[in-house]
Short mmCIF file of C-alpha atoms and ligand atoms in Angstrom, two decimals:
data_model
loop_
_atom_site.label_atom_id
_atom_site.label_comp_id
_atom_site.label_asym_id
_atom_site.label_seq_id
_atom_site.Cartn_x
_atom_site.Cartn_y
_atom_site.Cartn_z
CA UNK J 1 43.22 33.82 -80.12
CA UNK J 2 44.68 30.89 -78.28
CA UNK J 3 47.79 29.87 -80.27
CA UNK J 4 49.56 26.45 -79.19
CA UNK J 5 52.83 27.65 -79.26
CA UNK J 6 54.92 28.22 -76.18
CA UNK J 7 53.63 32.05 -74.31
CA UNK J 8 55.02 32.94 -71.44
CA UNK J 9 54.21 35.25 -68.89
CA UNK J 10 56.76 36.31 -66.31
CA UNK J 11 55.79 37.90 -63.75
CA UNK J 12 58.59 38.71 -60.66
CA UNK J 13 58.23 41.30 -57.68
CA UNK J 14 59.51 41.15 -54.03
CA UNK J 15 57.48 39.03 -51.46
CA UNK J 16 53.67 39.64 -51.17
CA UNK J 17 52.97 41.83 -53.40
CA UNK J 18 50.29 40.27 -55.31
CA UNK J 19 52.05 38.05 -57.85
CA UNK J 20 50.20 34.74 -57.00
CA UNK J 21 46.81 36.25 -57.05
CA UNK J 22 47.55 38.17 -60.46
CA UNK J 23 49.64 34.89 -61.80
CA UNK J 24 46.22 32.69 -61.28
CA UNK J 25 44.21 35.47 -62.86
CA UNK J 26 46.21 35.74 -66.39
CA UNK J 27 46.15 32.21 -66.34
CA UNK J 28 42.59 31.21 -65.95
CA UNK J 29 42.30 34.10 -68.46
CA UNK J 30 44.07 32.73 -71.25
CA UNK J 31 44.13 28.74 -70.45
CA UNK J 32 47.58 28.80 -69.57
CA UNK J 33 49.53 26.85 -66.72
CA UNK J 34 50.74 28.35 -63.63
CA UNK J 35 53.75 27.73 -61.96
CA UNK J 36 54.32 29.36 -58.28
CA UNK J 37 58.11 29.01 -58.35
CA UNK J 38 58.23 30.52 -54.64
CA UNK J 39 56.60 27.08 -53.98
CA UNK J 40 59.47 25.68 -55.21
CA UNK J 41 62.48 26.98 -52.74
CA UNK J 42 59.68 26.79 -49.99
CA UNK J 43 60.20 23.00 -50.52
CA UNK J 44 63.70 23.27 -49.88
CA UNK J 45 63.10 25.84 -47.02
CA UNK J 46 60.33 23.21 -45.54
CA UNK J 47 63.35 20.15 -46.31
CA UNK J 48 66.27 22.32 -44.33
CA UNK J 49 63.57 22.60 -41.11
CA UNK J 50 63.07 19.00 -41.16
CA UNK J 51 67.56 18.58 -41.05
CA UNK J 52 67.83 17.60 -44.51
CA UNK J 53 70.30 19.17 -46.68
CA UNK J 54 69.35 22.00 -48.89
CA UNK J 55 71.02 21.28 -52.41
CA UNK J 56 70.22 17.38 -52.32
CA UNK J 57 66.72 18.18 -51.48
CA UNK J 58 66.45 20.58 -54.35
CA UNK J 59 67.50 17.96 -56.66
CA UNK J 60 65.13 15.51 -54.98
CA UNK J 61 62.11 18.22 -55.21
CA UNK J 62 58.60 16.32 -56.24
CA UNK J 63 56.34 19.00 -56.67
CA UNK J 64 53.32 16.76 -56.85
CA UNK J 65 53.99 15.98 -53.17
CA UNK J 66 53.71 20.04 -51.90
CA UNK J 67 51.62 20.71 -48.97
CA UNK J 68 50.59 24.28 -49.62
CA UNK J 69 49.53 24.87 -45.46
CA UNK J 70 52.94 23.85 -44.64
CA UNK J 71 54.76 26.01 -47.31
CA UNK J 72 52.76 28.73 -46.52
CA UNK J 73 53.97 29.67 -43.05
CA UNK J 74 56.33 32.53 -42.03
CA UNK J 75 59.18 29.85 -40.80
CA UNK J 76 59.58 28.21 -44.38
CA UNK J 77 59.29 31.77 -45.53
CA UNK J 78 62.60 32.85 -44.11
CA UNK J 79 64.49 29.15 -44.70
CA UNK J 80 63.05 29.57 -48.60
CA UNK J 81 65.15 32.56 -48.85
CA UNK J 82 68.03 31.30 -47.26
CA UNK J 83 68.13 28.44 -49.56
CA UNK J 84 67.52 30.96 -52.30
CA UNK J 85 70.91 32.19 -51.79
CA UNK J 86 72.59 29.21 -52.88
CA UNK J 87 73.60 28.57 -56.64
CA UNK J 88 73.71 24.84 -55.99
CA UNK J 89 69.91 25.02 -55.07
CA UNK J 90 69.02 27.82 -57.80
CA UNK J 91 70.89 25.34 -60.58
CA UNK J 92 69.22 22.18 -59.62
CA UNK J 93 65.17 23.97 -60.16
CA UNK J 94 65.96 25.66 -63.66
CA UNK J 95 65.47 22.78 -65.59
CA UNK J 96 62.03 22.06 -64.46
CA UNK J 97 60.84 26.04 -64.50
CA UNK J 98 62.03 26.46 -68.23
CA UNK J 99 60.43 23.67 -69.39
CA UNK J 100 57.14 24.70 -67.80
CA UNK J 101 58.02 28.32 -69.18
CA UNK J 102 58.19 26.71 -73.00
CA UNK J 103 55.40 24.23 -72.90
CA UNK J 104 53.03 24.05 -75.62
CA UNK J 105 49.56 26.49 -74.57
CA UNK J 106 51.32 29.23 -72.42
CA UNK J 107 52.58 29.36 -69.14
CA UNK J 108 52.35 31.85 -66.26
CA UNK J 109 55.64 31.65 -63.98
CA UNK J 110 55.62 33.94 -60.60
CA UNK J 111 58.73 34.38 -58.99
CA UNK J 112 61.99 36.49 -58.36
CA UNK J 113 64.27 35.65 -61.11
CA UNK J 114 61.54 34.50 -64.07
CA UNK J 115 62.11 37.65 -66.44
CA UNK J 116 66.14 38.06 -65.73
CA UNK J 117 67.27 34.39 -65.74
CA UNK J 118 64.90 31.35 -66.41
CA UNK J 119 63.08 32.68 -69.01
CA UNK J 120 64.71 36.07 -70.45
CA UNK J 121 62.40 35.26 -73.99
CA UNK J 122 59.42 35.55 -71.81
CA UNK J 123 56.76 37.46 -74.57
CA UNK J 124 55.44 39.38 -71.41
CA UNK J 125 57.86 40.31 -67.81
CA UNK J 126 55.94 41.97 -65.31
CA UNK J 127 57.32 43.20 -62.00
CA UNK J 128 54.94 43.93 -59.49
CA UNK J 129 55.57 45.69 -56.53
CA UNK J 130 53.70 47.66 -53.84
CA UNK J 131 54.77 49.76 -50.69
CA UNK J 132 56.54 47.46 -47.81
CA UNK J 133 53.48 48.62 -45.20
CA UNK J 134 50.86 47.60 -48.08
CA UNK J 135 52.42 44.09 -48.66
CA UNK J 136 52.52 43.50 -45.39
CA UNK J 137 49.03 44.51 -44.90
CA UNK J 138 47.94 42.17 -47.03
CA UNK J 139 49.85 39.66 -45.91
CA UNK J 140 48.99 39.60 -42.62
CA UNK J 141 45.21 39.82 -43.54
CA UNK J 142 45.92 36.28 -45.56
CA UNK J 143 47.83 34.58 -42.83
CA UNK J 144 45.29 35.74 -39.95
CA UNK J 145 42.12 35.13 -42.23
CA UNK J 146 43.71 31.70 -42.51
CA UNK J 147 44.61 31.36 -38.55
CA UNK J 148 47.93 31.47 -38.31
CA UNK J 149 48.95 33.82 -35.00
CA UNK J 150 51.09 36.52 -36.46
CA UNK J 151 50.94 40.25 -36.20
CA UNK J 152 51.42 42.84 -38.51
CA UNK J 153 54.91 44.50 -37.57
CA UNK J 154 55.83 40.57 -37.63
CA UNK J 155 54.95 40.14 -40.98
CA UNK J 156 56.74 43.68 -42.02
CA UNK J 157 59.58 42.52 -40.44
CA UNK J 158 60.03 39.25 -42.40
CA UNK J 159 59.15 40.93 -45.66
CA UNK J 160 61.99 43.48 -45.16
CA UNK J 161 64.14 40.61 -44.10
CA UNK J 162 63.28 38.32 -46.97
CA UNK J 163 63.29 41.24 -49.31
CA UNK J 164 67.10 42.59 -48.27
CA UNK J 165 68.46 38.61 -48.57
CA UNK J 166 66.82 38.40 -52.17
CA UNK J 167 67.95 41.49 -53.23
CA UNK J 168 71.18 41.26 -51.81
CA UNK J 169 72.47 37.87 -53.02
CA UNK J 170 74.98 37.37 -55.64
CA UNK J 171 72.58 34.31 -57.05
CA UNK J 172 69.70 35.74 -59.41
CA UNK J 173 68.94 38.41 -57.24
CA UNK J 174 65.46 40.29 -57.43
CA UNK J 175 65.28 42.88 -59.56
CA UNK J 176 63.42 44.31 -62.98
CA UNK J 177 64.34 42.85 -66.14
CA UNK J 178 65.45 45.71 -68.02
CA UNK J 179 62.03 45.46 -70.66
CA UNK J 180 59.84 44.53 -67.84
CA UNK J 181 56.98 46.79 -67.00
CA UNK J 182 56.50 47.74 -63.42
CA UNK J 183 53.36 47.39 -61.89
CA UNK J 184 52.89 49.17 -58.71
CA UNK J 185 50.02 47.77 -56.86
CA UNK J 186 50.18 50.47 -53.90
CA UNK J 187 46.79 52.11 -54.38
CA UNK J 188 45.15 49.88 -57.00
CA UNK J 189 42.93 47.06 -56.09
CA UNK J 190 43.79 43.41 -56.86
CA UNK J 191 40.63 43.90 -59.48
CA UNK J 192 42.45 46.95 -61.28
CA UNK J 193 45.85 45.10 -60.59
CA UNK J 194 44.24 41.95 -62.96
CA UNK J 195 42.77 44.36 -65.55
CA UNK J 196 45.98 45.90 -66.13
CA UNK J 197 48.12 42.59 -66.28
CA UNK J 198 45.19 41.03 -68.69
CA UNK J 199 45.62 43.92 -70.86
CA UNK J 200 49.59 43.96 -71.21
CA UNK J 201 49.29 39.55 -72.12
CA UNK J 202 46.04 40.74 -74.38
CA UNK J 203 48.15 43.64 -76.41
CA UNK J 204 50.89 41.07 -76.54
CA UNK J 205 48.65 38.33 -77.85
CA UNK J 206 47.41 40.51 -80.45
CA UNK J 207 50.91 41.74 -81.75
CA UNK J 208 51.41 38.11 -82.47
O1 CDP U 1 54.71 34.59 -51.61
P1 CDP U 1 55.93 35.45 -51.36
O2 CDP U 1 56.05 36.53 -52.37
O3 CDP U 1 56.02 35.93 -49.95
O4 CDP U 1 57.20 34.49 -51.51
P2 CDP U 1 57.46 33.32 -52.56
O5 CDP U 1 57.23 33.83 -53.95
O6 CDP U 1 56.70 32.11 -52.15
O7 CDP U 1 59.04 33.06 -52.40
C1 CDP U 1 59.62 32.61 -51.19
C2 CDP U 1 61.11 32.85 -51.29
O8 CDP U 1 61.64 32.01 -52.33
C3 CDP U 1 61.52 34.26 -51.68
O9 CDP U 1 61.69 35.11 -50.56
C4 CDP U 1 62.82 34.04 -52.43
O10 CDP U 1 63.93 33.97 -51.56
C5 CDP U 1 62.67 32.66 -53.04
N1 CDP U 1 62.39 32.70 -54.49
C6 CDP U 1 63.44 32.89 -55.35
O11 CDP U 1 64.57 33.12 -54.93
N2 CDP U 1 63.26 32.83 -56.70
C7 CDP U 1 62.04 32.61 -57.20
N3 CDP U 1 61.87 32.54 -58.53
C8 CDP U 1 60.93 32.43 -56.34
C9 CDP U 1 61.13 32.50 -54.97
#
């Protein structure tokens, strides 16, 4: 069944553990779209490096412009979270993520705050999670497979920094929506990890 209505699938967790990879995965799936909202406040992170100023760069966000290698690194990483922190910033995205949440088709939405604040409707809220050594594993095995020169306890570190500041902010700050399902990716494979999250958006399909 591939009703035309809007569908959305939330899924939130703390920083690398596995949200992009399952995101793309329900979404090729089902024929939904995808929105990386991370992407999103590592714009504004990227914006602050290069001196401008966080909340008029939010507003000014064109996400067809993104370059993904840039975004990517461990530097806009830490100034995405920063920027995170700040209503002004958080206010001036929402628009754009619940309109891609309530399109027509379905939508996929990865992120902190999906489930709890843009998109509290959302038919299915997963929050996936892992140990802080296995994220970081996996992390670092992305980031050196792509070249970048980082080490492990690096990356660990920045998780548990990034982690702390999202947790800890006033703004939207990471956490379960109270009817989300936890998925905790600590000893599964990203294979298993997909099968289960298919499964949840399949049961969910079918309940209609
Ligand atoms: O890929 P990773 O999980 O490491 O991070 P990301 O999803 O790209 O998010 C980068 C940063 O953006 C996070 O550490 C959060 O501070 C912020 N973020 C947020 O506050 N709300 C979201 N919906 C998505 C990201």
């Amino acid at each position: 069944m591939s009703g035309t209505g809007p569908f959305t699938v939330a899924i939130d967790g703390p920083a690398a553990a596995g949200k992009g990879t399952i995101s793309r995965a329900v979404a090729a799936e089902f024929g939904f779209a995808h929105l990386d909202t991370g992407l999103l406040y590592r714009a504004v992170g990227a914006a602050t490096l290069a001196g401008e100023e966080a909340v008029a760069a939010a507003r000014a966000l064109d996400p067809a412009g993104f370059d993904e290698a840039l975004l990517r690194t461990g530097p806009v990483a830490q100034a995405a979270s920063r920027v995170a922190a700040m209503p002004e910033v958080r206010a001036a995205l929402v628009d754009f993520q619940r309109a891609f949440a309530r399109r027509h088709g379905g939508a996929v939405l990865d992120g902190r705050d999906i489930g709890t604040v843009i998109c509290p409707e959302a038919e299915v809220k997963l929050f996936v999670t892992a140990s802080d050594e296995v994220r970081a594993r996996r992390r670092f095995l992305e980031l050196s497979g792509k070249g970048h020169d980082v080490t492990e306890a690096g990356v660990l570190e920045d998780l548990r920094a990034r982690d702390a500041r999202d947790a800890g902010r006033d703004a939207a700050p990471l956490r379960p929506a109270d009817d989300a399902v936890t998925l905790d990716t600590t000893r599964m494979d990203i294979g298993s990890a997909v099968a289960e999250a298919v499964a949840r958006v399949a049961a969910r399909r079918r309940a209609g």
